[in-house]
CSV table of C-alpha atoms and ligand atoms in Angstrom, one decimal:
chain,number,residue,atom,x,y,z
A,354,MET,CA,-9.5,19.2,18.4
A,355,PRO,CA,-11.8,16.5,17.5
A,356,ASP,CA,-10.4,15.9,14.0
A,357,GLN,CA,-6.7,15.6,15.2
A,358,HIS,CA,-6.6,12.9,17.8
A,359,ASN,CA,-4.3,10.0,17.9
A,360,GLY,CA,-6.5,7.5,19.9
A,361,PRO,CA,-7.5,4.1,19.0
A,362,PRO,CA,-9.1,3.7,15.5
A,363,THR,CA,-12.7,4.6,15.4
A,364,ALA,CA,-15.6,2.9,13.6
A,365,PRO,CA,-17.1,5.2,10.6
A,366,ASN,CA,-19.0,7.9,12.0
A,367,PRO,CA,-21.3,9.6,9.4
A,368,ALA,CA,-21.5,13.4,10.2
A,369,SER,CA,-24.7,15.3,10.1
A,370,PRO,CA,-24.9,17.8,7.4
A,371,THR,CA,-24.1,20.5,9.8
A,372,ASP,CA,-20.9,18.9,11.2
A,373,LYS,CA,-18.6,20.8,8.6
A,374,THR,CA,-19.9,24.3,9.6
A,375,THR,CA,-20.4,23.9,13.6
A,376,ALA,CA,-17.0,22.5,14.3
A,377,ASP,CA,-15.0,24.7,16.8
A,378,GLY,CA,-12.1,26.8,16.1
A,379,PRO,CA,-9.7,26.7,12.9
A,380,SER,CA,-11.1,23.1,11.9
A,381,ALA,CA,-14.4,24.7,10.9
A,382,SER,CA,-12.7,26.3,7.9
A,383,ARG,CA,-10.1,23.7,7.3
A,384,PRO,CA,-10.7,21.7,4.0
A,385,ARG,CA,-11.6,18.2,4.8
A,386,VAL,CA,-9.3,15.4,3.3
A,387,LEU,CA,-10.0,11.8,3.1
A,388,ILE,CA,-6.6,9.8,2.8
A,389,LEU,CA,-7.1,6.2,1.7
A,390,GLY,CA,-4.1,4.6,3.5
A,391,GLY,CA,-2.2,1.5,4.4
A,392,THR,CA,1.1,2.7,3.3
A,393,SER,CA,3.9,4.6,5.0
A,394,GLU,CA,3.3,7.6,2.7
A,395,ALA,CA,-0.2,7.8,3.6
A,396,ARG,CA,0.8,8.0,7.3
A,397,GLU,CA,3.4,10.6,6.5
A,398,LEU,CA,1.0,12.7,4.6
A,399,ALA,CA,-1.6,12.6,7.4
A,400,GLY,CA,1.1,14.0,9.7
A,401,SER,CA,2.1,16.8,7.2
A,402,LEU,CA,-1.3,18.6,6.7
A,403,PRO,CA,-1.8,21.0,9.7
A,404,ALA,CA,-3.9,23.3,7.4
A,405,PHE,CA,-6.4,20.4,6.7
A,406,ALA,CA,-8.8,18.3,8.6
A,407,VAL,CA,-7.6,14.8,8.0
A,408,ILE,CA,-9.4,11.5,8.2
A,409,THR,CA,-7.3,8.4,7.2
A,410,SER,CA,-9.2,5.2,6.1
A,411,LEU,CA,-7.6,1.8,6.5
A,412,ALA,CA,-8.9,-1.5,5.2
A,413,GLY,CA,-8.5,-3.3,8.6
A,414,ARG,CA,-6.3,-6.1,7.2
A,415,THR,CA,-3.7,-5.9,10.0
A,416,SER,CA,-4.5,-6.5,13.6
A,417,SER,CA,-2.2,-3.7,15.0
A,418,PRO,CA,-1.9,-1.2,12.4
A,419,LEU,CA,0.5,1.7,12.6
A,420,LEU,CA,-1.9,4.7,13.1
A,421,PRO,CA,-1.5,8.0,11.4
A,422,ALA,CA,-2.0,11.5,12.9
A,423,GLY,CA,-5.5,12.7,12.7
A,424,GLU,CA,-8.8,10.8,12.6
A,425,VAL,CA,-8.8,7.1,11.4
A,426,ARG,CA,-11.8,4.9,10.3
A,427,ILE,CA,-11.3,1.3,9.7
A,428,GLY,CA,-13.1,-1.2,7.3
A,429,GLY,CA,-14.5,-1.0,3.8
A,430,PHE,CA,-17.1,1.5,2.4
A,431,GLY,CA,-19.1,-1.2,0.6
A,432,GLY,CA,-17.8,-0.5,-3.1
A,433,ALA,CA,-17.5,2.7,-5.2
A,434,ASP,CA,-21.0,3.8,-4.3
A,435,GLY,CA,-20.4,3.3,-0.6
A,436,LEU,CA,-17.5,5.6,-1.0
A,437,ALA,CA,-19.1,8.1,-2.9
A,438,ALA,CA,-21.8,8.3,-0.2
A,439,TYR,CA,-19.1,8.6,2.5
A,440,LEU,CA,-17.6,11.4,0.6
A,441,ARG,CA,-20.8,13.3,0.4
A,442,THR,CA,-22.1,12.7,3.9
A,443,GLN,CA,-18.7,13.6,5.4
A,444,HIS,CA,-18.3,16.8,3.3
A,445,ILE,CA,-15.0,15.7,1.9
A,446,ASP,CA,-13.2,18.3,0.0
A,447,VAL,CA,-10.4,16.3,-1.7
A,448,LEU,CA,-9.7,12.5,-1.7
A,449,VAL,CA,-6.2,11.2,-1.7
A,450,ASP,CA,-5.7,7.8,-2.7
A,451,ALA,CA,-2.5,6.8,-1.0
A,452,THR,CA,-3.0,3.2,-1.1
A,453,HIS,CA,-0.4,0.4,-2.1
A,454,PRO,CA,0.3,0.2,-5.7
A,455,PHE,CA,-1.2,-3.2,-5.9
A,456,ALA,CA,-4.4,-2.4,-4.1
A,457,ALA,CA,-6.1,-2.0,-7.5
A,458,THR,CA,-9.9,-2.4,-6.5
A,459,ILE,CA,-10.0,0.4,-3.9
A,460,SER,CA,-7.9,2.5,-6.4
A,461,GLY,CA,-10.7,1.9,-8.9
A,462,ASN,CA,-13.3,2.6,-6.4
A,463,ALA,CA,-11.8,6.0,-5.6
A,464,ALA,CA,-11.7,7.1,-9.1
A,465,GLU,CA,-15.4,6.2,-9.8
A,466,ALA,CA,-16.5,7.5,-6.3
A,467,ALA,CA,-14.5,10.8,-6.7
A,468,GLY,CA,-16.1,11.2,-10.1
A,469,SER,CA,-19.6,10.5,-9.1
A,470,ALA,CA,-19.3,12.7,-5.8
A,471,GLY,CA,-17.7,15.6,-7.7
A,472,VAL,CA,-14.7,15.4,-5.2
A,473,PRO,CA,-11.1,16.1,-6.7
A,474,LEU,CA,-8.8,13.0,-6.6
A,475,ILE,CA,-5.2,12.9,-6.0
A,476,VAL,CA,-3.3,9.6,-6.3
A,477,LEU,CA,-0.1,9.3,-4.5
A,478,ARG,CA,2.1,6.5,-5.9
A,479,ARG,CA,5.7,6.0,-5.4
A,480,PRO,CA,7.5,5.2,-8.4
A,481,GLY,CA,8.2,1.6,-9.4
A,482,TRP,CA,11.6,0.0,-9.4
A,483,THR,CA,14.1,0.0,-12.4
A,484,GLU,CA,16.4,-2.8,-13.3
A,485,GLN,CA,20.1,-1.7,-12.7
A,486,ALA,CA,23.5,-3.1,-13.8
A,487,GLY,CA,24.0,-6.5,-12.1
A,488,ASP,CA,20.2,-7.2,-11.8
A,489,VAL,CA,18.8,-10.5,-13.2
A,490,TRP,CA,15.1,-9.7,-13.3
A,491,HIS,CA,12.3,-11.6,-14.9
A,492,ARG,CA,9.4,-9.2,-15.3
A,493,VAL,CA,5.9,-11.0,-15.1
A,494,ARG,CA,2.3,-9.6,-15.4
A,495,ASP,CA,1.0,-11.4,-12.3
A,496,LEU,CA,1.5,-13.7,-9.5
A,497,ARG,CA,0.1,-16.7,-11.5
A,498,GLU,CA,3.0,-15.8,-14.1
A,499,ALA,CA,5.5,-15.6,-11.5
A,500,ALA,CA,4.5,-19.1,-10.0
A,501,SER,CA,4.8,-20.8,-13.3
A,502,LEU,CA,8.5,-19.2,-13.9
A,503,LEU,CA,9.7,-20.6,-10.6
A,504,PRO,CA,10.7,-24.1,-11.0
A,505,GLN,CA,13.1,-23.1,-13.8
A,506,LEU,CA,14.8,-20.3,-11.7
A,507,GLY,CA,15.3,-21.8,-8.4
A,508,HIS,CA,14.1,-24.2,-5.5
A,509,ARG,CA,14.6,-22.0,-2.5
A,510,VAL,CA,12.4,-19.1,-2.9
A,511,PHE,CA,12.1,-15.8,-0.8
A,512,LEU,CA,8.6,-14.8,-1.3
A,513,THR,CA,7.8,-11.1,-0.4
A,514,THR,CA,4.5,-10.6,-2.3
A,515,GLY,CA,2.5,-10.4,1.0
A,516,ARG,CA,0.1,-12.6,2.9
A,517,GLN,CA,-2.5,-12.5,0.2
A,518,GLY,CA,-0.1,-13.3,-2.6
A,519,ILE,CA,1.0,-16.6,-1.2
A,520,ALA,CA,-1.9,-18.7,-2.4
A,521,ALA,CA,-0.7,-18.3,-5.9
A,522,PHE,CA,2.3,-20.5,-5.2
A,523,ALA,CA,0.5,-23.3,-3.3
A,524,GLU,CA,1.0,-25.9,-6.2
A,525,VAL,CA,4.7,-24.9,-6.8
A,526,ASP,CA,7.1,-27.6,-6.1
A,527,ALA,CA,9.9,-25.6,-4.0
A,528,TRP,CA,10.7,-24.5,-0.6
A,529,PHE,CA,9.6,-21.1,0.4
A,530,LEU,CA,10.5,-18.5,2.8
A,531,ALA,CA,7.4,-16.1,2.9
A,532,ARG,CA,7.7,-12.7,4.7
A,533,SER,CA,4.4,-11.0,5.6
A,534,VAL,CA,2.9,-8.8,8.4
A,535,GLU,CA,0.2,-11.2,9.2
A,536,PRO,CA,0.0,-14.9,9.1
A,537,PRO,CA,-1.0,-16.4,5.8
A,538,GLU,CA,-4.0,-18.7,5.3
A,539,PRO,CA,-4.6,-21.6,3.1
A,540,PRO,CA,-4.0,-22.6,0.2
A,541,MET,CA,-0.2,-22.5,0.9
A,542,PRO,CA,2.8,-24.1,-0.3
A,543,GLY,CA,3.6,-27.5,1.3
A,544,ARG,CA,7.1,-26.6,2.2
A,545,LEU,CA,6.9,-23.1,3.8
A,546,GLU,CA,8.5,-21.1,6.5
A,547,VAL,CA,6.6,-17.9,7.4
A,548,LEU,CA,8.5,-14.8,8.6
A,549,LEU,CA,6.3,-12.3,10.2
A,550,ASP,CA,7.8,-8.9,10.0
A,551,ARG,CA,7.2,-5.4,9.0
A,552,GLY,CA,9.5,-3.1,7.0
A,553,PRO,CA,11.6,-1.1,6.5
A,554,PHE,CA,14.2,-3.7,6.2
A,555,THR,CA,18.0,-3.2,6.3
A,556,LEU,CA,20.5,-4.2,3.6
A,557,ALA,CA,22.5,-6.0,6.4
A,558,GLY,CA,19.3,-8.0,7.4
A,559,GLU,CA,18.3,-8.9,4.0
A,560,ARG,CA,22.0,-10.2,3.1
A,561,ARG,CA,21.8,-12.3,6.4
A,562,LEU,CA,18.3,-13.8,5.3
A,563,LEU,CA,19.3,-14.6,1.9
A,564,ALA,CA,22.5,-16.3,2.9
A,565,GLY,CA,21.2,-17.9,6.0
A,566,HIS,CA,18.2,-19.6,4.2
A,567,ARG,CA,20.4,-20.3,1.0
A,568,ILE,CA,17.9,-18.5,-1.1
A,569,ASP,CA,18.3,-18.8,-4.8
A,570,VAL,CA,15.4,-16.8,-6.1
A,571,LEU,CA,13.4,-13.7,-5.0
A,572,VAL,CA,9.8,-13.1,-5.9
A,573,SER,CA,8.8,-9.3,-5.3
A,574,LYS,CA,5.9,-7.1,-6.4
A,575,ASP,CA,7.1,-3.9,-8.2
A,576,SER,CA,5.9,-1.9,-5.1
A,577,GLY,CA,8.8,0.8,-5.2
A,578,GLY,CA,10.4,2.3,-2.0
A,579,PRO,CA,13.8,1.4,-0.4
A,580,GLY,CA,14.2,-2.2,-1.7
A,581,ALA,CA,17.1,-3.4,0.3
A,582,LYS,CA,16.1,-6.9,-0.8
A,583,LEU,CA,16.8,-5.9,-4.5
A,584,VAL,CA,20.2,-4.6,-3.6
A,585,ALA,CA,21.1,-7.9,-1.6
A,586,ALA,CA,19.9,-10.1,-4.6
A,587,ARG,CA,22.0,-8.0,-7.0
A,588,GLU,CA,25.0,-8.4,-4.8
A,589,SER,CA,24.6,-12.3,-4.7
A,590,GLY,CA,23.6,-12.3,-8.3
A,591,LEU,CA,20.2,-13.9,-7.6
A,592,PRO,CA,17.5,-13.9,-10.0
A,593,VAL,CA,14.4,-11.9,-9.1
A,594,VAL,CA,10.9,-12.5,-10.5
A,595,MET,CA,9.4,-8.9,-10.5
A,596,VAL,CA,5.6,-8.7,-10.6
A,597,ASP,CA,4.4,-5.6,-12.7
A,598,ARG,CA,1.9,-3.1,-11.2
A,599,PRO,CA,-1.7,-2.9,-12.1
A,600,PRO,CA,-2.6,0.2,-14.1
A,601,THR,CA,-3.5,3.4,-12.4
A,602,PRO,CA,-6.9,4.9,-13.2
A,603,ALA,CA,-6.2,7.2,-16.1
A,604,THR,CA,-8.2,10.2,-14.9
A,605,ALA,CA,-6.5,11.0,-11.6
A,606,HIS,CA,-3.9,13.6,-10.9
A,607,THR,CA,-0.8,11.4,-9.9
A,608,VAL,CA,1.9,12.6,-7.6
A,609,VAL,CA,5.0,10.6,-6.6
A,610,CYS,CA,5.9,11.7,-3.1
A,611,VAL,CA,4.5,13.3,0.0
A,612,ALA,CA,5.9,16.8,-0.7
A,613,GLU,CA,4.1,16.8,-4.1
A,614,ALA,CA,0.9,15.7,-2.6
A,615,VAL,CA,1.0,18.6,0.0
A,616,GLU,CA,1.8,21.0,-2.7
A,617,ARG,CA,-1.3,19.9,-4.8
A,618,LEU,CA,-3.5,20.1,-1.7
A,619,THR,CA,-2.4,23.4,-1.1
A,620,THR,CA,-3.1,24.6,-4.5
A,621,LEU,CA,-6.5,23.0,-4.5
A,622,ARG,CA,-7.2,24.8,-0.9
A,623,ASP,CA,-5.9,28.1,-2.2
A,624,ALA,CA,-8.3,27.9,-5.3
A,625,ARG,CA,-11.4,27.3,-3.2
B,854,NAP,P1,-7.9,-4.0,-2.7
B,854,NAP,O1,-7.9,-5.2,-3.0
B,854,NAP,O2,-7.7,-2.9,-3.6
B,854,NAP,O3,-9.3,-3.7,-2.0
B,854,NAP,C1,-10.3,-4.5,-1.6
B,854,NAP,C2,-11.4,-3.9,-0.7
B,854,NAP,O4,-10.9,-3.6,0.4
B,854,NAP,C3,-11.9,-2.7,-1.2
B,854,NAP,O5,-12.7,-2.9,-2.2
B,854,NAP,C4,-12.3,-1.9,0.0
B,854,NAP,O6,-13.6,-2.5,0.4
B,854,NAP,C5,-11.4,-2.3,1.0
B,854,NAP,N1,-10.2,-1.4,1.3
B,854,NAP,C6,-9.0,-1.4,0.5
B,854,NAP,N2,-8.2,-0.4,1.0
B,854,NAP,C7,-9.0,0.3,1.9
B,854,NAP,C8,-8.8,1.4,2.7
B,854,NAP,N3,-7.6,2.2,2.7
B,854,NAP,N4,-10.0,1.9,3.4
B,854,NAP,C9,-11.1,1.3,3.3
B,854,NAP,N5,-11.3,0.1,2.7
B,854,NAP,C10,-10.3,-0.4,2.0
B,854,NAP,O7,-7.0,-3.8,-1.4
B,854,NAP,P2,-5.8,-4.8,-0.9
B,854,NAP,O8,-4.9,-5.1,-1.8
B,854,NAP,O9,-6.4,-6.1,-0.2
B,854,NAP,O10,-5.2,-3.9,0.2
B,854,NAP,C11,-6.0,-3.5,1.4
B,854,NAP,C12,-5.1,-2.3,2.0
B,854,NAP,O11,-3.8,-2.8,2.4
B,854,NAP,C13,-5.0,-1.2,1.3
B,854,NAP,O12,-5.4,0.1,1.9
B,854,NAP,C14,-3.6,-1.0,0.9
B,854,NAP,O13,-3.0,0.3,0.9
B,854,NAP,C15,-2.8,-1.7,2.0
B,854,NAP,N6,-1.7,-2.7,1.6
B,854,NAP,C16,-1.9,-3.5,0.3
B,854,NAP,C17,-0.8,-4.1,-0.2
B,854,NAP,C18,-0.9,-5.2,-1.4
B,854,NAP,O14,0.1,-5.7,-1.9
B,854,NAP,N7,-1.9,-5.1,-1.9
B,854,NAP,C19,0.5,-4.1,0.5
B,854,NAP,C20,0.6,-3.1,1.5
B,854,NAP,C21,-0.5,-2.6,2.1
B,854,NAP,P3,-15.0,-1.8,0.1
B,854,NAP,O15,-15.2,-2.1,-1.5
B,854,NAP,O16,-16.0,-2.5,0.8
B,854,NAP,O17,-14.7,-0.3,0.1
């Protein structure tokens, strides 16, 4: 079926207004869902919707992304207006924002575009982390505040804020182990070791990293998810600088897991 292939990523391919109604077989009547992706939940959701025609959109930040089931398009839309135009020309019935909790710009664009195109929006956001007994957390509003706290908290830092977050620490006088999927670009701290890796990470592996590099402070975004690094830090009594999430657009229908997203999509489909 043309809308359920697993091949290489395709460039945006605006459909003609007749594409929706002339498709062959059951896809002709399946609601069209655009998933804004880049997360494991987005991939899982794309593989959980046999009753829908699914397109996943990726920003194109990583050179070899893990591809979800269904159709994939890669690259920006050109702001909220571009996304709204895509929703219209592709006859999208529901938009799912399953992007990372820190991808605030695309989430804002999704809310605006869904509103102007009259397309229902579901936001799929995994819950953030909660401090537990034994944790020594310092919550901060952003990366800049995290950088300003560091010299007091430790001098061998495990930085897990992703490639784009490393620049905020360029002027901090400390040694950094930074983990990211893609190599970071300047500006970067002078004393930096880069570890290119992609999760999920095991507790045993995180323990080895902390001990092997004599880490004395961990910096993390409040991304949510398994969080083995937080367990390892807790066990070692290490301080954690935890960067708060940006706010979610207030108007969206928010769900916290893939099963809830499937349920909501099914409800919207049945109400058509
Ligand atoms: P962002 O700052 O919110 O978005 C910047 C621009 O990138 C957007 O305005 C949009 O360009 C484009 N874009 C972002 N996500 C897109 C998507 N799924 N499909 C098409 N275009 C997209 O985003 P970011 O923080 O750089 O994150 C980029 C991607 O990486 C997201 O999809 C996110 O899920 C994933 N990710 C982010 C993080 C993180 O910590 N931020 C971590 C893991 C994964 P146009 O305005 O031109 O449409």
